[in-house]
Short mmCIF file of C-alpha atoms in Angstrom, two decimals:
data_model
loop_
_atom_site.label_atom_id
_atom_site.label_comp_id
_atom_site.label_asym_id
_atom_site.label_seq_id
_atom_site.Cartn_x
_atom_site.Cartn_y
_atom_site.Cartn_z
CA MET G 1 34.19 38.98 -32.94
CA ILE G 2 33.72 40.27 -29.39
CA LYS G 3 36.17 39.17 -26.61
CA LYS G 4 35.01 38.68 -23.13
CA GLU G 5 36.62 37.26 -19.99
CA VAL G 6 33.45 35.58 -18.63
CA VAL G 7 30.23 34.95 -20.35
CA VAL G 8 27.07 33.63 -18.40
CA ILE G 9 24.24 32.47 -20.60
CA GLY G 10 21.07 32.79 -18.77
CA GLY G 11 20.25 35.47 -15.94
CA GLY G 12 18.19 33.48 -13.72
CA PRO G 13 19.18 32.85 -10.07
CA SER G 14 22.18 30.50 -10.84
CA GLY G 15 23.52 32.70 -13.82
CA LEU G 16 23.33 35.86 -11.71
CA ALA G 17 24.86 34.34 -8.60
CA ALA G 18 27.78 32.89 -10.80
CA ALA G 19 28.16 36.42 -12.39
CA ILE G 20 28.02 38.48 -9.14
CA GLU G 21 30.56 36.10 -7.43
CA ALA G 22 33.01 36.26 -10.25
CA ALA G 23 32.49 39.99 -10.97
CA GLN G 24 33.03 41.16 -7.37
CA ARG G 25 36.25 39.51 -7.33
CA GLY G 26 37.52 41.48 -10.40
CA ALA G 27 36.36 39.41 -13.46
CA GLU G 28 34.82 41.18 -16.51
CA VAL G 29 31.47 39.52 -16.81
CA LEU G 30 28.83 39.46 -19.61
CA VAL G 31 25.33 37.89 -18.88
CA VAL G 32 23.26 37.19 -21.97
CA ASP G 33 19.57 36.66 -21.26
CA SER G 34 16.65 36.24 -23.67
CA ASN G 35 14.10 38.02 -21.57
CA LEU G 36 13.07 41.80 -21.29
CA LYS G 37 14.34 41.64 -17.68
CA ALA G 38 16.87 39.46 -16.08
CA GLY G 39 16.11 37.38 -13.07
CA GLY G 40 14.68 34.12 -14.79
CA GLN G 41 11.86 32.71 -12.74
CA LEU G 42 12.53 34.55 -9.61
CA PHE G 43 10.17 37.34 -10.62
CA LYS G 44 7.33 34.94 -11.01
CA GLN G 45 8.03 33.63 -7.44
CA ILE G 46 5.76 35.79 -5.17
CA HIS G 47 5.98 33.42 -2.43
CA LYS G 48 8.41 33.34 0.55
CA PHE G 49 11.36 30.90 0.03
CA PHE G 50 12.27 28.19 2.19
CA GLY G 51 15.91 27.46 2.99
CA SER G 52 18.11 28.97 5.68
CA SER G 53 17.23 32.17 7.25
CA ALA G 54 21.10 33.00 7.01
CA HIS G 55 20.56 33.00 3.32
CA ARG G 56 17.44 34.96 2.51
CA SER G 57 14.75 32.51 3.14
CA GLY G 58 11.58 33.75 4.30
CA THR G 59 12.25 36.20 1.48
CA ARG G 60 9.92 36.38 -1.45
CA GLY G 61 11.58 35.24 -4.93
CA ILE G 62 10.64 38.62 -6.54
CA ASP G 63 12.56 40.50 -3.87
CA ILE G 64 15.58 38.09 -4.18
CA GLY G 65 15.60 38.94 -7.86
CA THR G 66 15.69 42.69 -7.25
CA GLU G 67 18.53 42.16 -4.80
CA LEU G 68 20.59 40.03 -7.33
CA LEU G 69 19.92 42.57 -10.10
CA GLU G 70 21.26 45.37 -7.54
CA GLU G 71 24.47 43.40 -6.64
CA ALA G 72 25.12 42.70 -10.28
CA GLU G 73 24.81 46.34 -11.25
CA LYS G 74 27.12 47.25 -8.20
CA TYR G 75 29.73 44.95 -9.36
CA GLY G 76 29.59 46.16 -12.89
CA VAL G 77 27.99 42.86 -14.52
CA GLU G 78 27.01 43.77 -18.13
CA ILE G 79 23.79 42.37 -18.89
CA TRP G 80 22.44 41.85 -22.50
CA LEU G 81 18.66 41.58 -22.56
CA ASN G 82 16.62 40.18 -25.30
CA SER G 83 19.62 38.05 -26.39
CA VAL G 84 19.52 34.66 -27.16
CA ALA G 85 22.48 32.26 -27.24
CA ILE G 86 21.78 30.39 -30.35
CA GLY G 87 24.97 28.41 -30.57
CA LEU G 88 27.99 27.36 -28.85
CA PHE G 89 31.14 26.42 -30.88
CA GLN G 90 34.58 25.07 -30.11
CA GLU G 91 36.56 26.95 -28.99
CA LYS G 92 34.27 28.75 -26.47
CA LYS G 93 32.50 30.79 -28.97
CA ILE G 94 28.93 32.00 -28.48
CA ALA G 95 26.66 33.08 -31.05
CA VAL G 96 24.21 35.48 -29.80
CA GLU G 97 21.11 36.96 -31.51
CA ARG G 98 20.35 40.39 -30.09
CA GLY G 99 17.12 42.22 -30.66
CA LEU G 100 13.42 41.37 -30.71
CA ASP G 101 12.21 42.58 -34.10
CA VAL G 102 13.36 41.22 -37.32
CA GLU G 103 14.89 44.60 -38.49
CA ASP G 104 16.92 44.97 -35.12
CA LYS G 105 18.15 41.41 -34.95
CA LYS G 106 21.80 41.28 -35.07
CA LEU G 107 24.27 38.24 -34.60
CA GLU G 108 27.39 38.71 -32.57
CA ILE G 109 29.90 36.20 -32.05
CA ILE G 110 31.56 36.34 -28.66
CA GLU G 111 34.70 34.57 -27.64
CA ALA G 112 35.11 33.91 -23.84
CA GLU G 113 37.82 32.61 -21.69
CA LYS G 114 35.08 30.96 -19.38
CA ILE G 115 31.57 30.16 -19.98
CA VAL G 116 28.79 29.52 -17.61
CA ILE G 117 25.74 27.80 -18.88
CA ALA G 118 22.69 28.77 -16.78
CA SER G 119 20.06 28.02 -19.57
CA GLY G 120 17.68 26.57 -17.09
CA ALA G 121 14.75 24.03 -18.03
CA SER G 122 11.57 23.76 -20.25
CA GLU G 123 8.33 22.26 -18.90
CA ASN G 124 7.26 18.79 -19.73
CA ALA G 125 4.09 18.20 -21.60
CA VAL G 126 1.31 15.75 -20.96
CA ARG G 127 -0.52 14.42 -23.92
CA PHE G 128 -4.20 13.65 -23.80
CA LYS G 129 -7.34 13.85 -26.18
CA GLY G 130 -7.85 17.46 -26.79
CA TRP G 131 -4.52 18.65 -25.36
CA THR G 132 -3.95 21.14 -28.10
CA LEU G 133 -7.18 23.08 -27.34
CA PRO G 134 -6.60 26.80 -26.36
CA GLY G 135 -6.60 26.84 -22.51
CA VAL G 136 -4.35 23.87 -22.00
CA MET G 137 -0.87 25.45 -20.83
CA GLY G 138 2.28 24.69 -18.78
CA ALA G 139 1.85 25.71 -15.09
CA GLY G 140 4.93 27.85 -15.67
CA ALA G 141 3.15 29.61 -18.47
CA ALA G 142 0.18 30.17 -16.30
CA GLN G 143 2.35 31.79 -13.64
CA THR G 144 4.05 34.12 -15.99
CA MET G 145 0.65 35.15 -17.10
CA ILE G 146 -0.72 36.12 -13.74
CA ASN G 147 2.66 37.24 -11.77
CA VAL G 148 4.46 38.97 -14.72
CA ASN G 149 1.88 39.94 -17.29
CA ARG G 150 -1.13 40.24 -14.70
CA VAL G 151 -3.56 38.36 -16.79
CA LEU G 152 -5.83 35.60 -15.79
CA PRO G 153 -5.42 32.53 -17.99
CA GLY G 154 -8.96 31.47 -17.07
CA GLU G 155 -11.43 31.46 -14.00
CA ARG G 156 -11.86 27.78 -13.40
CA ILE G 157 -8.42 25.92 -13.47
CA LEU G 158 -7.65 22.22 -13.49
CA MET G 159 -4.00 21.61 -12.23
CA ILE G 160 -2.22 18.45 -13.36
CA GLY G 161 0.52 17.46 -11.09
CA SER G 162 1.40 17.79 -7.35
CA GLY G 163 5.00 18.64 -7.27
CA ASN G 164 5.99 21.99 -5.72
CA VAL G 165 5.34 23.85 -9.01
CA GLY G 166 1.85 22.47 -9.25
CA LEU G 167 0.94 23.26 -5.57
CA ILE G 168 2.61 26.83 -5.56
CA VAL G 169 1.07 27.81 -9.07
CA SER G 170 -2.35 26.54 -7.72
CA TYR G 171 -2.12 28.72 -4.71
CA GLN G 172 -1.00 31.83 -6.72
CA LEU G 173 -3.78 31.27 -9.27
CA MET G 174 -6.20 31.56 -6.43
CA GLN G 175 -4.44 34.69 -5.16
CA ALA G 176 -4.73 36.14 -8.64
CA GLY G 177 -8.62 35.75 -8.50
CA ALA G 178 -9.15 32.24 -10.19
CA ASP G 179 -10.84 29.18 -8.76
CA VAL G 180 -8.75 25.93 -8.71
CA VAL G 181 -11.44 23.40 -9.26
CA ALA G 182 -9.21 20.26 -8.60
CA LEU G 183 -5.59 19.25 -8.60
CA VAL G 184 -4.86 15.47 -10.06
CA GLU G 185 -1.76 13.70 -9.26
CA ALA G 186 -1.15 10.12 -11.11
CA ALA G 187 1.11 8.91 -8.29
CA PRO G 188 -0.20 7.63 -5.10
CA LYS G 189 1.20 10.49 -3.04
CA ILE G 190 1.50 14.11 -3.45
CA GLY G 191 4.93 15.06 -4.68
CA GLY G 192 5.56 18.44 -3.27
CA TYR G 193 5.80 19.80 0.46
CA GLY G 194 2.95 19.08 2.65
CA VAL G 195 2.83 22.77 3.66
CA HIS G 196 2.21 23.82 0.05
CA ALA G 197 -0.51 21.21 -0.38
CA SER G 198 -2.24 22.35 2.78
CA LYS G 199 -2.47 25.99 1.75
CA ILE G 200 -4.52 24.89 -1.09
CA THR G 201 -6.68 22.28 0.59
CA ARG G 202 -7.34 24.77 3.31
CA ALA G 203 -8.60 27.05 0.44
CA GLY G 204 -11.00 24.06 -0.51
CA VAL G 205 -9.23 22.65 -3.57
CA PRO G 206 -9.53 18.75 -3.64
CA ILE G 207 -6.37 16.94 -4.47
CA TYR G 208 -6.99 13.65 -6.18
CA THR G 209 -4.02 11.42 -6.07
CA LYS G 210 -4.00 8.41 -8.43
CA HIS G 211 -5.79 10.19 -11.04
CA THR G 212 -5.23 11.77 -14.34
CA VAL G 213 -6.57 13.92 -16.95
CA ILE G 214 -7.92 11.90 -20.09
CA GLU G 215 -9.71 14.38 -22.07
CA ALA G 216 -10.05 18.10 -22.67
CA ARG G 217 -13.31 19.11 -24.27
CA GLY G 218 -14.56 22.37 -25.85
CA ASP G 219 -15.51 24.09 -29.11
CA LYS G 220 -13.00 26.74 -29.66
CA ARG G 221 -11.22 26.27 -26.32
CA VAL G 222 -11.27 24.29 -22.99
CA GLU G 223 -14.82 24.14 -21.60
CA GLU G 224 -14.57 20.65 -19.81
CA ALA G 225 -11.95 18.30 -18.54
CA VAL G 226 -12.38 14.66 -17.93
CA ILE G 227 -10.47 12.95 -15.07
CA CYS G 228 -10.44 9.35 -14.03
CA GLU G 229 -8.82 7.04 -11.46
CA LEU G 230 -5.79 5.13 -12.20
CA ASP G 231 -5.00 1.43 -10.93
CA GLU G 232 -1.98 0.02 -9.58
CA LYS G 233 -0.34 -0.18 -13.09
CA TRP G 234 -1.32 3.32 -13.71
CA GLN G 235 -3.96 2.71 -16.29
CA PRO G 236 -7.47 4.32 -16.16
CA VAL G 237 -10.11 2.58 -14.37
CA ALA G 238 -13.25 2.38 -16.53
CA GLY G 239 -16.42 3.99 -14.94
CA THR G 240 -14.43 6.43 -12.69
CA GLU G 241 -14.59 9.24 -15.15
CA LYS G 242 -15.70 12.59 -13.84
CA THR G 243 -16.35 15.60 -15.89
CA LEU G 244 -15.11 18.97 -14.50
CA LYS G 245 -16.19 22.55 -15.75
CA VAL G 246 -13.02 24.11 -16.29
CA ASP G 247 -11.85 26.66 -18.80
CA THR G 248 -8.07 26.21 -18.11
CA ILE G 249 -5.90 22.88 -17.53
CA ALA G 250 -2.36 23.78 -16.32
CA ILE G 251 0.22 21.10 -16.50
CA ALA G 252 2.83 20.71 -13.88
CA ALA G 253 4.54 17.54 -15.10
CA GLY G 254 8.10 18.27 -14.29
CA LEU G 255 11.05 20.15 -16.02
CA LYS G 256 13.75 19.07 -18.52
CA PRO G 257 17.14 20.65 -18.42
CA LEU G 258 17.85 22.81 -21.40
CA VAL G 259 21.25 21.11 -22.42
CA GLU G 260 21.47 21.94 -25.97
CA LEU G 261 24.18 24.39 -25.86
CA ALA G 262 26.20 22.04 -23.63
CA VAL G 263 25.86 19.21 -26.02
CA MET G 264 26.73 21.49 -28.95
CA HIS G 265 30.05 22.21 -27.54
CA GLY G 266 30.77 18.44 -26.72
CA CYS G 267 30.13 18.55 -23.03
CA GLU G 268 29.51 14.93 -21.81
CA CYS G 269 25.95 14.30 -20.58
CA ILE G 270 24.44 11.32 -18.76
CA PHE G 271 20.77 10.41 -18.49
CA ASP G 272 19.19 10.55 -15.08
CA PRO G 273 15.28 10.76 -14.69
CA LEU G 274 15.70 12.00 -10.99
CA LEU G 275 17.67 14.95 -12.46
CA GLY G 276 15.07 15.54 -15.08
CA GLY G 277 16.64 13.74 -18.10
CA TRP G 278 20.00 14.39 -19.87
CA VAL G 279 22.35 16.57 -17.86
CA PRO G 280 25.82 17.55 -18.58
CA LEU G 281 28.44 15.99 -16.30
CA HIS G 282 30.26 18.50 -13.87
CA ASP G 283 32.79 18.40 -11.12
CA LYS G 284 32.73 20.05 -7.69
CA ASN G 285 33.61 23.54 -9.40
CA MET G 286 30.53 22.93 -11.73
CA GLU G 287 32.90 22.83 -14.61
CA SER G 288 31.67 20.47 -17.38
CA THR G 289 33.86 17.96 -19.16
CA TYR G 290 34.99 20.54 -21.41
CA PRO G 291 37.42 22.89 -19.44
CA GLY G 292 36.51 26.44 -19.06
CA ILE G 293 32.59 25.61 -19.61
CA TYR G 294 30.61 25.63 -16.53
CA VAL G 295 26.82 24.36 -15.88
CA VAL G 296 24.82 25.72 -13.04
CA GLY G 297 20.98 25.62 -11.99
CA ASP G 298 18.35 23.53 -13.69
CA ILE G 299 20.58 22.48 -16.57
CA ALA G 300 22.74 20.50 -14.04
CA GLY G 301 19.80 18.81 -12.86
CA ILE G 302 16.30 19.96 -11.92
CA GLU G 303 16.17 21.34 -8.40
CA GLU G 304 14.93 24.79 -6.95
CA ALA G 305 16.01 28.34 -6.67
CA ASN G 306 18.10 28.01 -3.47
CA THR G 307 20.26 25.37 -4.62
CA ALA G 308 20.57 27.03 -8.10
CA LEU G 309 21.90 29.95 -6.46
CA GLU G 310 24.47 28.14 -4.48
CA GLU G 311 25.62 26.34 -7.60
CA GLY G 312 26.06 29.61 -9.31
CA LYS G 313 28.12 30.70 -6.54
CA LEU G 314 30.44 27.73 -6.79
CA ALA G 315 31.01 28.29 -10.39
CA GLY G 316 31.55 32.08 -9.79
CA ILE G 317 34.24 31.47 -7.21
CA ALA G 318 35.96 28.59 -9.16
CA ILE G 319 36.11 31.04 -12.15
CA ALA G 320 37.66 33.76 -10.11
CA GLU G 321 40.30 31.32 -8.90
CA ALA G 322 41.13 29.88 -12.38
CA LEU G 323 41.50 33.55 -13.58
CA ASP G 324 43.78 34.34 -10.48
CA TYR G 325 41.60 36.84 -8.89
CA ILE G 326 41.51 34.93 -5.82
CA SER G 327 44.12 32.62 -4.17
CA SER G 328 43.33 28.80 -4.02
CA GLU G 329 43.08 28.92 -0.23
CA GLU G 330 40.33 31.60 -0.24
CA ALA G 331 38.58 29.69 -3.01
CA LYS G 332 38.66 26.51 -1.22
CA LYS G 333 37.26 28.21 2.03
CA LEU G 334 34.56 29.89 0.01
CA LYS G 335 33.64 26.58 -1.93
CA ASP G 336 33.54 24.54 1.31
CA GLU G 337 30.96 26.89 2.98
CA THR G 338 28.87 26.72 -0.23
CA TRP G 339 29.13 22.92 -0.34
CA GLU G 340 28.00 22.73 3.35
CA ARG G 341 24.90 25.00 2.62
CA LEU G 342 24.09 22.76 -0.53
CA LYS G 343 24.32 19.63 1.52
CA GLY G 344 21.76 21.15 4.03
CA LEU G 345 19.41 22.07 1.28
CA ARG G 346 19.58 18.57 -0.06
CA MET G 347 18.85 16.80 3.26
CA GLY G 348 15.55 15.22 4.48
CA PRO G 349 13.15 13.08 2.56
CA PHE G 350 12.57 15.49 -0.33
CA GLY G 351 16.44 16.13 -1.05
CA GLU G 352 17.87 12.78 -0.36
CA LYS G 353 17.30 11.32 -3.74
CA ARG G 354 18.49 14.28 -5.48
CA MET G 355 21.60 14.52 -3.35
CA LEU G 356 22.32 10.87 -4.25
CA ALA G 357 21.90 11.54 -7.91
CA LYS G 358 24.08 14.66 -7.87
CA GLU G 359 26.91 12.46 -6.10
CA GLN G 360 26.67 9.85 -8.84
CA LEU G 361 26.97 12.68 -11.48
CA LEU G 362 30.04 13.97 -9.71
CA ALA G 363 31.53 10.46 -9.51
CA ALA G 364 30.65 10.01 -13.22
CA ALA G 365 32.57 13.34 -13.95
CA GLU G 366 35.59 12.15 -12.08
CA ALA G 367 35.60 8.95 -14.05
CA ALA G 368 35.21 10.79 -17.28
CA LYS G 369 38.11 13.01 -16.47
CA GLY G 370 40.21 9.96 -15.39
CA SER G 371 39.51 8.28 -18.74
CA ALA G 372 40.44 11.46 -20.57
CA GLU G 373 43.72 11.78 -18.98
CA GLU G 374 44.33 8.12 -19.83
CA HIS G 375 43.77 8.66 -23.42
CA GLN G 376 46.32 11.64 -23.30
CA ILE G 377 48.96 9.53 -21.60
CA ALA G 378 48.21 6.77 -24.09
CA ALA G 379 48.19 9.07 -27.00
CA SER G 380 51.61 10.74 -25.87
CA ALA G 381 53.06 7.39 -25.29
CA GLY G 382 51.94 6.15 -28.68
CA ALA G 383 53.66 9.14 -30.18
CA MET A 1 -5.28 8.81 4.95
CA SER A 2 -2.31 10.93 5.66
CA LEU A 3 -0.95 14.32 4.55
CA ALA A 4 0.80 13.05 1.52
CA GLU A 5 -2.27 11.46 0.24
CA THR A 6 -4.79 14.21 1.08
CA GLY A 7 -2.84 17.26 1.28
CA PHE A 8 -3.92 18.12 4.81
CA LEU A 9 -3.05 17.12 8.34
CA THR A 10 -5.30 15.41 10.71
CA ILE A 11 -5.03 16.38 14.37
CA GLU A 12 -3.90 13.02 15.10
CA GLU A 13 -0.90 13.41 12.73
CA ILE A 14 0.06 16.71 14.11
CA LYS A 15 -0.32 15.30 18.02
CA LYS A 16 1.63 12.11 17.16
CA LEU A 17 4.77 14.32 17.08
CA GLY A 18 4.59 15.17 20.60
CA LYS A 19 5.30 18.81 20.04
CA TYR A 20 1.59 19.94 20.46
CA PRO A 21 1.04 22.41 23.37
CA SER A 22 -0.30 20.96 26.47
CA GLU A 23 -3.72 21.68 27.75
CA GLU A 24 -2.32 23.45 30.76
CA ARG A 25 -0.44 25.66 28.38
CA PHE A 26 -3.69 26.32 26.36
CA LYS A 27 -5.44 27.25 29.59
CA LYS A 28 -2.82 30.20 30.15
CA GLY A 29 -3.83 31.92 26.94
CA PRO A 30 -2.49 32.32 23.14
CA VAL A 31 0.16 29.89 22.03
CA ALA A 32 1.74 28.99 18.77
CA VAL A 33 0.59 25.89 17.12
CA ILE A 34 3.22 24.58 14.53
CA GLU A 35 1.88 22.35 11.89
CA CYS A 36 5.07 21.30 10.27
CA ILE A 37 5.73 17.49 9.96
CA GLN A 38 8.07 17.11 7.15
CA GLU A 39 11.76 17.41 7.19
CA ILE A 40 12.21 20.19 4.55
CA PRO A 41 15.20 22.54 4.52
CA CYS A 42 13.75 25.48 6.10
CA ASN A 43 14.29 27.46 9.41
CA PRO A 44 13.01 31.07 9.45
CA CYS A 45 10.73 30.25 12.18
CA GLU A 46 13.58 29.81 14.59
CA SER A 47 15.01 33.44 14.15
CA ALA A 48 11.56 34.79 13.74
CA CYS A 49 10.97 34.30 17.53
CA ARG A 50 12.53 36.99 19.74
CA PHE A 51 11.95 34.90 22.92
CA GLY A 52 13.76 31.86 21.75
CA ALA A 53 10.58 29.70 21.95
CA ILE A 54 11.17 27.82 18.60
CA GLU A 55 14.18 25.42 18.52
CA LEU A 56 15.24 23.90 15.17
CA GLY A 57 19.08 23.84 15.07
CA GLU A 58 21.20 21.90 12.41
CA PRO A 59 20.58 20.57 9.90
CA ILE A 60 18.19 22.85 8.88
CA THR A 61 15.81 19.98 7.74
CA ASN A 62 15.17 19.48 11.45
CA LEU A 63 11.49 19.84 12.67
CA PRO A 64 10.76 22.97 14.77
CA THR A 65 10.18 22.45 18.48
CA LEU A 66 8.05 24.77 20.55
CA ASN A 67 8.99 25.58 24.09
CA GLU A 68 5.58 26.35 25.19
CA ASP A 69 6.73 28.10 28.44
CA LYS A 70 8.80 30.59 26.47
CA CYS A 71 6.08 31.22 23.97
CA THR A 72 3.98 34.44 24.53
CA GLY A 73 1.59 33.81 21.47
CA CYS A 74 2.83 37.09 20.08
CA GLY A 75 2.15 35.70 16.50
CA LEU A 76 5.53 36.89 15.01
CA CYS A 77 6.32 33.47 13.55
CA VAL A 78 2.93 33.23 11.66
CA ALA A 79 3.72 35.62 9.12
CA LYS A 80 7.33 34.48 8.87
CA CYS A 81 6.54 30.99 8.11
CA PRO A 82 7.12 30.31 4.28
CA GLY A 83 4.75 27.27 4.61
CA LEU A 84 2.07 29.33 6.50
CA ALA A 85 1.99 26.45 8.80
CA ILE A 86 1.98 28.37 12.17
CA PHE A 87 -1.16 29.35 14.06
CA ILE A 88 -1.70 30.95 17.37
CA ILE A 89 -4.40 29.45 19.36
CA ASP A 90 -5.93 31.39 22.33
CA LYS A 91 -8.36 28.94 24.05
CA ALA A 92 -8.79 31.19 27.09
CA TYR A 93 -10.24 34.01 24.97
CA SER A 94 -13.60 33.84 26.79
CA ASP A 95 -15.67 31.20 28.75
CA THR A 96 -16.94 29.99 25.48
CA MET A 97 -14.99 31.23 22.56
CA ALA A 98 -11.41 30.61 21.37
CA THR A 99 -9.72 32.67 18.73
CA VAL A 100 -7.39 31.38 15.81
CA SER A 101 -4.98 33.52 14.12
CA PHE A 102 -3.74 32.45 10.87
CA PRO A 103 -1.85 33.94 7.80
CA HIS A 104 -4.23 35.08 4.94
CA GLU A 105 -2.58 35.98 1.71
CA TYR A 106 -5.82 36.90 -0.26
CA LEU A 107 -7.54 40.05 -1.28
CA PRO A 108 -9.96 41.45 -0.35
CA LEU A 109 -8.91 41.30 3.46
CA PRO A 110 -11.83 40.70 5.75
CA GLU A 111 -13.02 43.62 7.90
CA LYS A 112 -12.77 43.73 11.90
CA ASP A 113 -15.98 42.66 13.26
CA ALA A 114 -17.21 40.91 10.05
CA GLU A 115 -18.97 37.49 10.30
CA VAL A 116 -16.90 35.17 8.22
CA GLU A 117 -17.10 31.33 7.42
CA ALA A 118 -14.34 29.54 9.17
CA VAL A 119 -12.78 26.50 7.28
CA ASP A 120 -10.84 23.42 8.59
CA ARG A 121 -7.63 22.00 7.10
CA SER A 122 -9.32 20.68 4.20
CA GLY A 123 -11.33 23.68 3.42
CA GLN A 124 -14.60 22.48 4.82
CA VAL A 125 -16.73 25.24 6.46
CA VAL A 126 -17.05 24.19 10.05
CA CYS A 127 -18.74 27.33 11.78
CA THR A 128 -18.86 31.03 11.53
CA GLY A 129 -16.49 33.17 13.02
CA LYS A 130 -15.96 36.84 13.93
CA VAL A 131 -13.11 38.75 12.85
CA ILE A 132 -11.27 40.27 15.94
CA LYS A 133 -8.21 41.81 14.10
CA VAL A 134 -6.23 41.99 10.89
CA LEU A 135 -2.69 42.76 11.34
CA ASN A 136 -0.59 43.54 8.20
CA PRO A 137 2.38 45.67 9.16
CA GLU A 138 5.31 46.11 6.84
CA SER A 139 7.43 43.72 8.80
CA PHE A 140 4.93 40.79 8.10
CA ASP A 141 6.14 41.26 4.20
CA ARG A 142 2.62 41.16 2.74
CA THR A 143 1.41 38.17 4.67
CA PRO A 144 -1.58 39.49 6.61
CA VAL A 145 -2.64 37.59 9.83
CA VAL A 146 -6.28 37.40 10.56
CA THR A 147 -7.52 36.51 14.08
CA ILE A 148 -11.01 35.13 14.40
CA ALA A 149 -13.23 34.00 17.26
CA VAL A 150 -14.84 30.68 17.01
CA PRO A 151 -16.66 28.33 19.49
CA GLN A 152 -14.06 26.72 21.60
CA ASP A 153 -14.62 23.31 20.54
CA LYS A 154 -13.59 24.30 17.08
CA ALA A 155 -10.50 25.71 18.02
CA GLU A 156 -8.42 22.68 16.90
CA GLU A 157 -10.21 22.32 13.58
CA VAL A 158 -10.42 26.06 12.26
CA ARG A 159 -7.43 26.96 10.35
CA GLY A 160 -8.67 29.78 7.90
CA ILE A 161 -11.71 31.21 6.24
CA LYS A 162 -13.32 31.09 2.94
CA ARG A 163 -11.80 33.59 0.39
CA LEU A 164 -14.06 36.75 0.22
#
């Protein structure tokens, strides 16, 4: 068994931010990442980020990814690539499968003093007739194809979903040379930012709100998509079907936190649709209900890269404090500043609901902690 | 129909905010038009302007406000806005023509003097335009800014060109 001081599972923005914060204050940090390169979704994000200009906004995600990897190297963060955390067992033991090929594959068990789970999220599916045809894919998959692998998934795209992912990936598919024939959104209003929507409408993409896809047709792959209007009860309106000549249907129907590892280790979760489904409870240090295990980024509720970076920082600072690398006064100052920035990012009509959901999650975590302490008192009183 | 339903702004929606440059200012030459009406956490436009013409402050979800007297129409903010929502309009370009400068992150880039199809916010072609300049310095960080000349009465409609 290998022993490590801090292990971060997942090298996306939140995981790298946590690793950098802890390592620059003296902690020994290992990041375990399943990909060929760390950086998570950042290397697919070729657009300029929103946020505060004091904190890298206006910078493209790919460039933020490069900066984070440079910082991680500078502070001596060890990174295992092609390494999948396949299990998390009490007491803070991580099973990691290293290597890509069957022959190379090796199982390592790591015991860590502190664990950060930054496993991210997976894309939600939408089921309709013909949805298993080749050419139907997640918007994230299409984005990986164009921006990481430089392969165009198709030439004529139908995008499902108008959240920021659907809008941004539509734009990037056009930058890559494809035509986006239409974007459909089941809700009466566009979910993502108006400025992202305007980029694609300016490029001639019609956005159909109160519409959905009902069928993908084709012999060996997608050749046509049938869309139709939805009524007030979100039911298809007969006679409104439209057939579109497309070869790709990209689905951007939201994300779901990858909570399996946290659940395996007994971290308490709650269900909140606003945060993407089941999410582990965490306190203001991003510590789960299991002491020494932290959750950051999309696993702690679906948001975006800026908030993921800040959450990662919070966990890194809290870990440096818990391991006595920094004083609690210094930690408090750093955490307060980070919380201020997080608050700023969660303001406005698009952030408010998430802010509220996160506050409820924090309150639920406090309550869970309280009842655990009561149990302990009751148990010791009983003894 | 509004931005949240169609995906594009109408000139009425933009003007309703009361932040649109005045006609007197337009007469003086190029000026920035900021088409940002939703309170999203974003403020790079504020620090992009070296003349202090864009005010936003705290919290960062505030909408930007243009001080039209300070704005020189230099266009530095156009490439900096992550929302690609800032345009430079010069209604005083000539007696009959105006220019519109917009971010254009597509390849190939149009050539200077080329005739292009100018589109409005919904992507509809409204007229032809002539490319006056294409700026793409390193400081724009891969967001080229294209300036085209269009008939003056189209200056408030044209916001881009058809992809080449």
